[in-house]
Amino acid sequence: MEEIFIPFSIGQTVYFKTDEEQRKHLVTGIIIRKTGIIIEVSDKGLTSEVYDFELTAKENILIKMGIEPSED
């Protein structure tokens, strides 16, 4: 059996890496599929199912300020 690493836990606050407003979302579910781990997140009563690589546990202040991070 393959060991699975789940980078987030239910109840954890996360942010979309590309969200310009950096709104907080709450992890409400974890779905394990053959194609990857899908994280269910909720914000103001709306839920979304996204892949784990689309999320981060840290708010990105630069994106919130409209500054593109450098690729260095």
mmCIF file with all atom_site columns, N, CA and C in Angstrom:
data_model
loop_
_atom_site.group_PDB
_atom_site.id
_atom_site.type_symbol
_atom_site.label_atom_id
_atom_site.label_alt_id
_atom_site.label_comp_id
_atom_site.label_asym_id
_atom_site.label_entity_id
_atom_site.label_seq_id
_atom_site.pdbx_PDB_ins_code
_atom_site.Cartn_x
_atom_site.Cartn_y
_atom_site.Cartn_z
_atom_site.occupancy
_atom_site.B_iso_or_equiv
_atom_site.pdbx_formal_charge
_atom_site.auth_seq_id
_atom_site.auth_comp_id
_atom_site.auth_asym_id
_atom_site.auth_atom_id
_atom_site.pdbx_PDB_model_num
ATOM 1   N N  . MET A 1 1  ? 0.849   -1.182 0.000   1.00 0.00 ? 1  MET A N  1
ATOM 2   C CA . MET A 1 1  ? 0.000   0.000  0.000   1.00 0.00 ? 1  MET A CA 1
ATOM 3   C C  . MET A 1 1  ? 0.891   1.240  0.000   1.00 0.00 ? 1  MET A C  1
ATOM 4   N N  . GLU A 1 2  ? 0.510   2.212  -0.797  1.00 0.00 ? 2  GLU A N  1
ATOM 5   C CA . GLU A 1 2  ? 1.265   3.454  -0.915  1.00 0.00 ? 2  GLU A CA 1
ATOM 6   C C  . GLU A 1 2  ? 0.919   4.404  0.225   1.00 0.00 ? 2  GLU A C  1
ATOM 7   N N  . GLU A 1 3  ? 1.944   5.034  0.797   1.00 0.00 ? 3  GLU A N  1
ATOM 8   C CA . GLU A 1 3  ? 1.726   6.022  1.851   1.00 0.00 ? 3  GLU A CA 1
ATOM 9   C C  . GLU A 1 3  ? 1.372   7.361  1.215   1.00 0.00 ? 3  GLU A C  1
ATOM 10  N N  . ILE A 1 4  ? 0.387   8.050  1.763   1.00 0.00 ? 4  ILE A N  1
ATOM 11  C CA . ILE A 1 4  ? -0.094  9.313  1.210   1.00 0.00 ? 4  ILE A CA 1
ATOM 12  C C  . ILE A 1 4  ? 0.205   10.437 2.189   1.00 0.00 ? 4  ILE A C  1
ATOM 13  N N  . PHE A 1 5  ? 0.813   11.507 1.679   1.00 0.00 ? 5  PHE A N  1
ATOM 14  C CA . PHE A 1 5  ? 1.082   12.694 2.480   1.00 0.00 ? 5  PHE A CA 1
ATOM 15  C C  . PHE A 1 5  ? -0.014  13.720 2.198   1.00 0.00 ? 5  PHE A C  1
ATOM 16  N N  . ILE A 1 6  ? -0.720  14.147 3.220   1.00 0.00 ? 6  ILE A N  1
ATOM 17  C CA . ILE A 1 6  ? -1.777  15.153 3.085   1.00 0.00 ? 6  ILE A CA 1
ATOM 18  C C  . ILE A 1 6  ? -1.260  16.446 3.720   1.00 0.00 ? 6  ILE A C  1
ATOM 19  N N  . PRO A 1 7  ? -1.048  17.488 2.889   1.00 0.00 ? 7  PRO A N  1
ATOM 20  C CA . PRO A 1 7  ? -0.393  18.707 3.370   1.00 0.00 ? 7  PRO A CA 1
ATOM 21  C C  . PRO A 1 7  ? -1.249  19.623 4.242   1.00 0.00 ? 7  PRO A C  1
ATOM 22  N N  . PHE A 1 8  ? -2.554  19.393 4.292   1.00 0.00 ? 8  PHE A N  1
ATOM 23  C CA . PHE A 1 8  ? -3.444  20.241 5.085   1.00 0.00 ? 8  PHE A CA 1
ATOM 24  C C  . PHE A 1 8  ? -4.337  19.371 5.947   1.00 0.00 ? 8  PHE A C  1
ATOM 25  N N  . SER A 1 9  ? -4.912  19.970 6.973   1.00 0.00 ? 9  SER A N  1
ATOM 26  C CA . SER A 1 9  ? -5.819  19.214 7.836   1.00 0.00 ? 9  SER A CA 1
ATOM 27  C C  . SER A 1 9  ? -7.182  19.913 7.895   1.00 0.00 ? 9  SER A C  1
ATOM 28  N N  . ILE A 1 10 ? -8.207  19.155 8.200   1.00 0.00 ? 10 ILE A N  1
ATOM 29  C CA . ILE A 1 10 ? -9.550  19.706 8.294   1.00 0.00 ? 10 ILE A CA 1
ATOM 30  C C  . ILE A 1 10 ? -9.582  20.746 9.417   1.00 0.00 ? 10 ILE A C  1
ATOM 31  N N  . GLY A 1 11 ? -10.145 21.901 9.103   1.00 0.00 ? 11 GLY A N  1
ATOM 32  C CA . GLY A 1 11 ? -10.206 23.005 10.062  1.00 0.00 ? 11 GLY A CA 1
ATOM 33  C C  . GLY A 1 11 ? -9.088  24.019 9.885   1.00 0.00 ? 11 GLY A C  1
ATOM 34  N N  . GLN A 1 12 ? -8.103  23.701 9.067   1.00 0.00 ? 12 GLN A N  1
ATOM 35  C CA . GLN A 1 12 ? -6.965  24.598 8.851   1.00 0.00 ? 12 GLN A CA 1
ATOM 36  C C  . GLN A 1 12 ? -7.351  25.761 7.938   1.00 0.00 ? 12 GLN A C  1
ATOM 37  N N  . THR A 1 13 ? -6.791  26.939 8.191   1.00 0.00 ? 13 THR A N  1
ATOM 38  C CA . THR A 1 13 ? -6.988  28.100 7.333   1.00 0.00 ? 13 THR A CA 1
ATOM 39  C C  . THR A 1 13 ? -5.982  28.037 6.193   1.00 0.00 ? 13 THR A C  1
ATOM 40  N N  . VAL A 1 14 ? -6.472  28.232 4.964   1.00 0.00 ? 14 VAL A N  1
ATOM 41  C CA . VAL A 1 14 ? -5.607  28.208 3.782   1.00 0.00 ? 14 VAL A CA 1
ATOM 42  C C  . VAL A 1 14 ? -5.960  29.368 2.862   1.00 0.00 ? 14 VAL A C  1
ATOM 43  N N  . TYR A 1 15 ? -5.087  29.621 1.893   1.00 0.00 ? 15 TYR A N  1
ATOM 44  C CA . TYR A 1 15 ? -5.263  30.682 0.913   1.00 0.00 ? 15 TYR A CA 1
ATOM 45  C C  . TYR A 1 15 ? -4.997  30.104 -0.473  1.00 0.00 ? 15 TYR A C  1
ATOM 46  N N  . PHE A 1 16 ? -5.717  30.608 -1.481  1.00 0.00 ? 16 PHE A N  1
ATOM 47  C CA . PHE A 1 16 ? -5.404  30.250 -2.857  1.00 0.00 ? 16 PHE A CA 1
ATOM 48  C C  . PHE A 1 16 ? -4.133  30.995 -3.256  1.00 0.00 ? 16 PHE A C  1
ATOM 49  N N  . LYS A 1 17 ? -3.190  30.304 -3.853  1.00 0.00 ? 17 LYS A N  1
ATOM 50  C CA . LYS A 1 17 ? -1.923  30.923 -4.230  1.00 0.00 ? 17 LYS A CA 1
ATOM 51  C C  . LYS A 1 17 ? -2.110  32.078 -5.210  1.00 0.00 ? 17 LYS A C  1
ATOM 52  N N  . THR A 1 18 ? -3.136  32.020 -6.055  1.00 0.00 ? 18 THR A N  1
ATOM 53  C CA . THR A 1 18 ? -3.333  33.038 -7.087  1.00 0.00 ? 18 THR A CA 1
ATOM 54  C C  . THR A 1 18 ? -4.421  34.057 -6.762  1.00 0.00 ? 18 THR A C  1
ATOM 55  N N  . ASP A 1 19 ? -5.019  33.981 -5.586  1.00 0.00 ? 19 ASP A N  1
ATOM 56  C CA . ASP A 1 19 ? -6.097  34.909 -5.205  1.00 0.00 ? 19 ASP A CA 1
ATOM 57  C C  . ASP A 1 19 ? -5.509  36.271 -4.864  1.00 0.00 ? 19 ASP A C  1
ATOM 58  N N  . GLU A 1 20 ? -5.854  37.274 -5.666  1.00 0.00 ? 20 GLU A N  1
ATOM 59  C CA . GLU A 1 20 ? -5.321  38.625 -5.450  1.00 0.00 ? 20 GLU A CA 1
ATOM 60  C C  . GLU A 1 20 ? -5.765  39.230 -4.127  1.00 0.00 ? 20 GLU A C  1
ATOM 61  N N  . GLU A 1 21 ? -6.927  38.822 -3.616  1.00 0.00 ? 21 GLU A N  1
ATOM 62  C CA . GLU A 1 21 ? -7.419  39.352 -2.343  1.00 0.00 ? 21 GLU A CA 1
ATOM 63  C C  . GLU A 1 21 ? -6.902  38.562 -1.152  1.00 0.00 ? 21 GLU A C  1
ATOM 64  N N  . GLN A 1 22 ? -6.346  37.373 -1.387  1.00 0.00 ? 22 GLN A N  1
ATOM 65  C CA . GLN A 1 22 ? -5.826  36.501 -0.335  1.00 0.00 ? 22 GLN A CA 1
ATOM 66  C C  . GLN A 1 22 ? -6.868  36.280 0.765   1.00 0.00 ? 22 GLN A C  1
ATOM 67  N N  . ARG A 1 23 ? -8.089  35.912 0.353   1.00 0.00 ? 23 ARG A N  1
ATOM 68  C CA . ARG A 1 23 ? -9.150  35.618 1.313   1.00 0.00 ? 23 ARG A CA 1
ATOM 69  C C  . ARG A 1 23 ? -8.872  34.302 2.031   1.00 0.00 ? 23 ARG A C  1
ATOM 70  N N  . LYS A 1 24 ? -9.247  34.266 3.293   1.00 0.00 ? 24 LYS A N  1
ATOM 71  C CA . LYS A 1 24 ? -9.083  33.050 4.092   1.00 0.00 ? 24 LYS A CA 1
ATOM 72  C C  . LYS A 1 24 ? -10.144 32.030 3.702   1.00 0.00 ? 24 LYS A C  1
ATOM 73  N N  . HIS A 1 25 ? -9.737  30.776 3.611   1.00 0.00 ? 25 HIS A N  1
ATOM 74  C CA . HIS A 1 25 ? -10.651 29.664 3.376   1.00 0.00 ? 25 HIS A CA 1
ATOM 75  C C  . HIS A 1 25 ? -10.395 28.629 4.469   1.00 0.00 ? 25 HIS A C  1
ATOM 76  N N  . LEU A 1 26 ? -11.393 27.861 4.768   1.00 0.00 ? 26 LEU A N  1
ATOM 77  C CA . LEU A 1 26 ? -11.289 26.822 5.787   1.00 0.00 ? 26 LEU A CA 1
ATOM 78  C C  . LEU A 1 26 ? -11.364 25.459 5.102   1.00 0.00 ? 26 LEU A C  1
ATOM 79  N N  . VAL A 1 27 ? -10.428 24.575 5.432   1.00 0.00 ? 27 VAL A N  1
ATOM 80  C CA . VAL A 1 27 ? -10.455 23.220 4.882   1.00 0.00 ? 27 VAL A CA 1
ATOM 81  C C  . VAL A 1 27 ? -11.598 22.463 5.545   1.00 0.00 ? 27 VAL A C  1
ATOM 82  N N  . THR A 1 28 ? -12.534 21.966 4.718   1.00 0.00 ? 28 THR A N  1
ATOM 83  C CA . THR A 1 28 ? -13.694 21.264 5.257   1.00 0.00 ? 28 THR A CA 1
ATOM 84  C C  . THR A 1 28 ? -13.737 19.791 4.853   1.00 0.00 ? 28 THR A C  1
ATOM 85  N N  . GLY A 1 29 ? -12.841 19.386 3.956   1.00 0.00 ? 29 GLY A N  1
ATOM 86  C CA . GLY A 1 29 ? -12.823 17.990 3.540   1.00 0.00 ? 29 GLY A CA 1
ATOM 87  C C  . GLY A 1 29 ? -11.575 17.647 2.760   1.00 0.00 ? 29 GLY A C  1
ATOM 88  N N  . ILE A 1 30 ? -11.243 16.374 2.733   1.00 0.00 ? 30 ILE A N  1
ATOM 89  C CA . ILE A 1 30 ? -10.091 15.879 1.992   1.00 0.00 ? 30 ILE A CA 1
ATOM 90  C C  . ILE A 1 30 ? -10.549 14.657 1.205   1.00 0.00 ? 30 ILE A C  1
ATOM 91  N N  . ILE A 1 31 ? -10.341 14.705 -0.108  1.00 0.00 ? 31 ILE A N  1
ATOM 92  C CA . ILE A 1 31 ? -10.754 13.623 -0.993  1.00 0.00 ? 31 ILE A CA 1
ATOM 93  C C  . ILE A 1 31 ? -9.502  13.041 -1.646  1.00 0.00 ? 31 ILE A C  1
ATOM 94  N N  . ILE A 1 32 ? -9.325  11.743 -1.520  1.00 0.00 ? 32 ILE A N  1
ATOM 95  C CA . ILE A 1 32 ? -8.162  11.092 -2.113  1.00 0.00 ? 32 ILE A CA 1
ATOM 96  C C  . ILE A 1 32 ? -8.615  10.362 -3.370  1.00 0.00 ? 32 ILE A C  1
ATOM 97  N N  . ARG A 1 33 ? -8.053  10.743 -4.499  1.00 0.00 ? 33 ARG A N  1
ATOM 98  C CA . ARG A 1 33 ? -8.364  10.143 -5.789  1.00 0.00 ? 33 ARG A CA 1
ATOM 99  C C  . ARG A 1 33 ? -7.073  9.604  -6.407  1.00 0.00 ? 33 ARG A C  1
ATOM 100 N N  . LYS A 1 34 ? -7.223  8.789  -7.408  1.00 0.00 ? 34 LYS A N  1
ATOM 101 C CA . LYS A 1 34 ? -6.055  8.268  -8.114  1.00 0.00 ? 34 LYS A CA 1
ATOM 102 C C  . LYS A 1 34 ? -5.275  9.409  -8.777  1.00 0.00 ? 34 LYS A C  1
ATOM 103 N N  . THR A 1 35 ? -5.975  10.448 -9.191  1.00 0.00 ? 35 THR A N  1
ATOM 104 C CA . THR A 1 35 ? -5.344  11.583 -9.871  1.00 0.00 ? 35 THR A CA 1
ATOM 105 C C  . THR A 1 35 ? -4.699  12.581 -8.913  1.00 0.00 ? 35 THR A C  1
ATOM 106 N N  . GLY A 1 36 ? -4.927  12.446 -7.629  1.00 0.00 ? 36 GLY A N  1
ATOM 107 C CA . GLY A 1 36 ? -4.320  13.349 -6.656  1.00 0.00 ? 36 GLY A CA 1
ATOM 108 C C  . GLY A 1 36 ? -5.236  13.629 -5.484  1.00 0.00 ? 36 GLY A C  1
ATOM 109 N N  . ILE A 1 37 ? -4.744  14.458 -4.607  1.00 0.00 ? 37 ILE A N  1
ATOM 110 C CA . ILE A 1 37 ? -5.498  14.833 -3.411  1.00 0.00 ? 37 ILE A CA 1
ATOM 111 C C  . ILE A 1 37 ? -6.309  16.080 -3.724  1.00 0.00 ? 37 ILE A C  1
ATOM 112 N N  . ILE A 1 38 ? -7.597  16.024 -3.424  1.00 0.00 ? 38 ILE A N  1
ATOM 113 C CA . ILE A 1 38 ? -8.476  17.168 -3.624  1.00 0.00 ? 38 ILE A CA 1
ATOM 114 C C  . ILE A 1 38 ? -8.875  17.687 -2.246  1.00 0.00 ? 38 ILE A C  1
ATOM 115 N N  . ILE A 1 39 ? -8.724  18.975 -2.070  1.00 0.00 ? 39 ILE A N  1
ATOM 116 C CA . ILE A 1 39 ? -9.045  19.611 -0.795  1.00 0.00 ? 39 ILE A CA 1
ATOM 117 C C  . ILE A 1 39 ? -10.341 20.393 -0.978  1.00 0.00 ? 39 ILE A C  1
ATOM 118 N N  . GLU A 1 40 ? -11.301 20.143 -0.113  1.00 0.00 ? 40 GLU A N  1
ATOM 119 C CA . GLU A 1 40 ? -12.547 20.909 -0.124  1.00 0.00 ? 40 GLU A CA 1
ATOM 120 C C  . GLU A 1 40 ? -12.372 22.080 0.838   1.00 0.00 ? 40 GLU A C  1
ATOM 121 N N  . VAL A 1 41 ? -12.589 23.296 0.319   1.00 0.00 ? 41 VAL A N  1
ATOM 122 C CA . VAL A 1 41 ? -12.453 24.495 1.143   1.00 0.00 ? 41 VAL A CA 1
ATOM 123 C C  . VAL A 1 41 ? -13.751 25.284 1.129   1.00 0.00 ? 41 VAL A C  1
ATOM 124 N N  . SER A 1 42 ? -13.970 26.061 2.172   1.00 0.00 ? 42 SER A N  1
ATOM 125 C CA . SER A 1 42 ? -15.189 26.844 2.308   1.00 0.00 ? 42 SER A CA 1
ATOM 126 C C  . SER A 1 42 ? -14.845 28.288 2.641   1.00 0.00 ? 42 SER A C  1
ATOM 127 N N  . ASP A 1 43 ? -15.611 29.202 2.037   1.00 0.00 ? 43 ASP A N  1
ATOM 128 C CA . ASP A 1 43 ? -15.472 30.628 2.312   1.00 0.00 ? 43 ASP A CA 1
ATOM 129 C C  . ASP A 1 43 ? -16.858 31.243 2.224   1.00 0.00 ? 43 ASP A C  1
ATOM 130 N N  . LYS A 1 44 ? -17.349 31.783 3.316   1.00 0.00 ? 44 LYS A N  1
ATOM 131 C CA . LYS A 1 44 ? -18.663 32.439 3.372   1.00 0.00 ? 44 LYS A CA 1
ATOM 132 C C  . LYS A 1 44 ? -19.784 31.523 2.887   1.00 0.00 ? 44 LYS A C  1
ATOM 133 N N  . GLY A 1 45 ? -19.716 30.255 3.249   1.00 0.00 ? 45 GLY A N  1
ATOM 134 C CA . GLY A 1 45 ? -20.760 29.316 2.915   1.00 0.00 ? 45 GLY A CA 1
ATOM 135 C C  . GLY A 1 45 ? -20.628 28.647 1.558   1.00 0.00 ? 45 GLY A C  1
ATOM 136 N N  . LEU A 1 46 ? -19.705 29.093 0.733   1.00 0.00 ? 46 LEU A N  1
ATOM 137 C CA . LEU A 1 46 ? -19.478 28.483 -0.570  1.00 0.00 ? 46 LEU A CA 1
ATOM 138 C C  . LEU A 1 46 ? -18.312 27.506 -0.480  1.00 0.00 ? 46 LEU A C  1
ATOM 139 N N  . THR A 1 47 ? -18.480 26.321 -1.053  1.00 0.00 ? 47 THR A N  1
ATOM 140 C CA . THR A 1 47 ? -17.397 25.347 -1.020  1.00 0.00 ? 47 THR A CA 1
ATOM 141 C C  . THR A 1 47 ? -16.824 25.147 -2.408  1.00 0.00 ? 47 THR A C  1
ATOM 142 N N  . SER A 1 48 ? -15.539 24.827 -2.449  1.00 0.00 ? 48 SER A N  1
ATOM 143 C CA . SER A 1 48 ? -14.831 24.541 -3.697  1.00 0.00 ? 48 SER A CA 1
ATOM 144 C C  . SER A 1 48 ? -13.966 23.317 -3.468  1.00 0.00 ? 48 SER A C  1
ATOM 145 N N  . GLU A 1 49 ? -13.789 22.540 -4.519  1.00 0.00 ? 49 GLU A N  1
ATOM 146 C CA . GLU A 1 49 ? -12.875 21.407 -4.473  1.00 0.00 ? 49 GLU A CA 1
ATOM 147 C C  . GLU A 1 49 ? -11.692 21.732 -5.371  1.00 0.00 ? 49 GLU A C  1
ATOM 148 N N  . VAL A 1 50 ? -10.497 21.781 -4.785  1.00 0.00 ? 50 VAL A N  1
ATOM 149 C CA . VAL A 1 50 ? -9.295  22.159 -5.519  1.00 0.00 ? 50 VAL A CA 1
ATOM 150 C C  . VAL A 1 50 ? -8.170  21.183 -5.199  1.00 0.00 ? 50 VAL A C  1
ATOM 151 N N  . TYR A 1 51 ? -7.185  21.137 -6.077  1.00 0.00 ? 51 TYR A N  1
ATOM 152 C CA . TYR A 1 51 ? -6.018  20.301 -5.808  1.00 0.00 ? 51 TYR A CA 1
ATOM 153 C C  . TYR A 1 51 ? -5.146  20.958 -4.752  1.00 0.00 ? 51 TYR A C  1
ATOM 154 N N  . ASP A 1 52 ? -4.429  20.153 -4.005  1.00 0.00 ? 52 ASP A N  1
ATOM 155 C CA . ASP A 1 52 ? -3.616  20.659 -2.898  1.00 0.00 ? 52 ASP A CA 1
ATOM 156 C C  . ASP A 1 52 ? -2.553  21.655 -3.345  1.00 0.00 ? 52 ASP A C  1
ATOM 157 N N  . PHE A 1 53 ? -2.028  21.527 -4.576  1.00 0.00 ? 53 PHE A N  1
ATOM 158 C CA . PHE A 1 53 ? -0.972  22.433 -5.027  1.00 0.00 ? 53 PHE A CA 1
ATOM 159 C C  . PHE A 1 53 ? -1.481  23.848 -5.320  1.00 0.00 ? 53 PHE A C  1
ATOM 160 N N  . GLU A 1 54 ? -2.799  24.060 -5.320  1.00 0.00 ? 54 GLU A N  1
ATOM 161 C CA . GLU A 1 54 ? -3.371  25.384 -5.548  1.00 0.00 ? 54 GLU A CA 1
ATOM 162 C C  . GLU A 1 54 ? -3.461  26.203 -4.266  1.00 0.00 ? 54 GLU A C  1
ATOM 163 N N  . LEU A 1 55 ? -3.176  25.578 -3.131  1.00 0.00 ? 55 LEU A N  1
ATOM 164 C CA . LEU A 1 55 ? -3.354  26.212 -1.826  1.00 0.00 ? 55 LEU A CA 1
ATOM 165 C C  . LEU A 1 55 ? -2.036  26.405 -1.097  1.00 0.00 ? 55 LEU A C  1
ATOM 166 N N  . THR A 1 56 ? -2.052  27.311 -0.148  1.00 0.00 ? 56 THR A N  1
ATOM 167 C CA . THR A 1 56 ? -0.927  27.519 0.742   1.00 0.00 ? 56 THR A CA 1
ATOM 168 C C  . THR A 1 56 ? -1.468  27.873 2.128   1.00 0.00 ? 56 THR A C  1
ATOM 169 N N  . ALA A 1 57 ? -0.695  27.573 3.142   1.00 0.00 ? 57 ALA A N  1
ATOM 170 C CA . ALA A 1 57 ? -1.102  27.904 4.506   1.00 0.00 ? 57 ALA A CA 1
ATOM 171 C C  . ALA A 1 57 ? -0.686  29.325 4.887   1.00 0.00 ? 57 ALA A C  1
ATOM 172 N N  . LYS A 1 58 ? 0.125   29.970 4.026   1.00 0.00 ? 58 LYS A N  1
ATOM 173 C CA . LYS A 1 58 ? 0.629   31.312 4.329   1.00 0.00 ? 58 LYS A CA 1
ATOM 174 C C  . LYS A 1 58 ? 0.012   32.352 3.403   1.00 0.00 ? 58 LYS A C  1
ATOM 175 N N  . GLU A 1 59 ? -0.446  33.435 3.992   1.00 0.00 ? 59 GLU A N  1
ATOM 176 C CA . GLU A 1 59 ? -0.975  34.554 3.219   1.00 0.00 ? 59 GLU A CA 1
ATOM 177 C C  . GLU A 1 59 ? 0.178   35.229 2.479   1.00 0.00 ? 59 GLU A C  1
ATOM 178 N N  . ASN A 1 60 ? -0.017  35.552 1.196   1.00 0.00 ? 60 ASN A N  1
ATOM 179 C CA . ASN A 1 60 ? 1.007   36.225 0.401   1.00 0.00 ? 60 ASN A CA 1
ATOM 180 C C  . ASN A 1 60 ? 0.675   37.712 0.313   1.00 0.00 ? 60 ASN A C  1
ATOM 181 N N  . ILE A 1 61 ? 1.352   38.506 1.108   1.00 0.00 ? 61 ILE A N  1
ATOM 182 C CA . ILE A 1 61 ? 1.092   39.944 1.184   1.00 0.00 ? 61 ILE A CA 1
ATOM 183 C C  . ILE A 1 61 ? 1.424   40.637 -0.134  1.00 0.00 ? 61 ILE A C  1
ATOM 184 N N  . LEU A 1 62 ? 2.453   40.166 -0.858  1.00 0.00 ? 62 LEU A N  1
ATOM 185 C CA . LEU A 1 62 ? 2.831   40.799 -2.123  1.00 0.00 ? 62 LEU A CA 1
ATOM 186 C C  . LEU A 1 62 ? 1.705   40.713 -3.147  1.00 0.00 ? 62 LEU A C  1
ATOM 187 N N  . ILE A 1 63 ? 1.081   39.549 -3.261  1.00 0.00 ? 63 ILE A N  1
ATOM 188 C CA . ILE A 1 63 ? -0.039  39.397 -4.191  1.00 0.00 ? 63 ILE A CA 1
ATOM 189 C C  . ILE A 1 63 ? -1.187  40.305 -3.767  1.00 0.00 ? 63 ILE A C  1
ATOM 190 N N  . LYS A 1 64 ? -1.437  40.381 -2.472  1.00 0.00 ? 64 LYS A N  1
ATOM 191 C CA . LYS A 1 64 ? -2.515  41.229 -1.952  1.00 0.00 ? 64 LYS A CA 1
ATOM 192 C C  . LYS A 1 64 ? -2.288  42.697 -2.294  1.00 0.00 ? 64 LYS A C  1
ATOM 193 N N  . MET A 1 65 ? -1.017  43.115 -2.337  1.00 0.00 ? 65 MET A N  1
ATOM 194 C CA . MET A 1 65 ? -0.670  44.500 -2.661  1.00 0.00 ? 65 MET A CA 1
ATOM 195 C C  . MET A 1 65 ? -0.557  44.727 -4.164  1.00 0.00 ? 65 MET A C  1
ATOM 196 N N  . GLY A 1 66 ? -0.716  43.675 -4.964  1.00 0.00 ? 66 GLY A N  1
ATOM 197 C CA . GLY A 1 66 ? -0.634  43.816 -6.424  1.00 0.00 ? 66 GLY A CA 1
ATOM 198 C C  . GLY A 1 66 ? 0.778   43.764 -6.956  1.00 0.00 ? 66 GLY A C  1
ATOM 199 N N  . ILE A 1 67 ? 1.709   43.250 -6.170  1.00 0.00 ? 67 ILE A N  1
ATOM 200 C CA . ILE A 1 67 ? 3.110   43.147 -6.589  1.00 0.00 ? 67 ILE A CA 1
ATOM 201 C C  . ILE A 1 67 ? 3.407   41.717 -7.019  1.00 0.00 ? 67 ILE A C  1
ATOM 202 N N  . GLU A 1 68 ? 3.895   41.558 -8.230  1.00 0.00 ? 68 GLU A N  1
ATOM 203 C CA . GLU A 1 68 ? 4.244   40.225 -8.724  1.00 0.00 ? 68 GLU A CA 1
ATOM 204 C C  . GLU A 1 68 ? 5.558   39.782 -8.092  1.00 0.00 ? 68 GLU A C  1
ATOM 205 N N  . PRO A 1 69 ? 5.597   38.600 -7.477  1.00 0.00 ? 69 PRO A N  1
ATOM 206 C CA . PRO A 1 69 ? 6.855   38.114 -6.930  1.00 0.00 ? 69 PRO A CA 1
ATOM 207 C C  . PRO A 1 69 ? 7.855   37.809 -8.044  1.00 0.00 ? 69 PRO A C  1
ATOM 208 N N  . SER A 1 70 ? 9.125   38.054 -7.775  1.00 0.00 ? 70 SER A N  1
ATOM 209 C CA . SER A 1 70 ? 10.153  37.817 -8.796  1.00 0.00 ? 70 SER A CA 1
ATOM 210 C C  . SER A 1 70 ? 10.397  36.327 -8.973  1.00 0.00 ? 70 SER A C  1
ATOM 211 N N  . GLU A 1 71 ? 10.863  35.933 -10.140 1.00 0.00 ? 71 GLU A N  1
ATOM 212 C CA . GLU A 1 71 ? 11.127  34.532 -10.472 1.00 0.00 ? 71 GLU A CA 1
ATOM 213 C C  . GLU A 1 71 ? 12.568  34.151 -10.203 1.00 0.00 ? 71 GLU A C  1
ATOM 214 N N  . ASP A 1 72 ? 13.312  34.934 -9.436  1.00 0.00 ? 72 ASP A N  1
ATOM 215 C CA . ASP A 1 72 ? 14.743  34.670 -9.184  1.00 0.00 ? 72 ASP A CA 1
ATOM 216 C C  . ASP A 1 72 ? 14.985  33.422 -8.432  1.00 0.00 ? 72 ASP A C  1
#
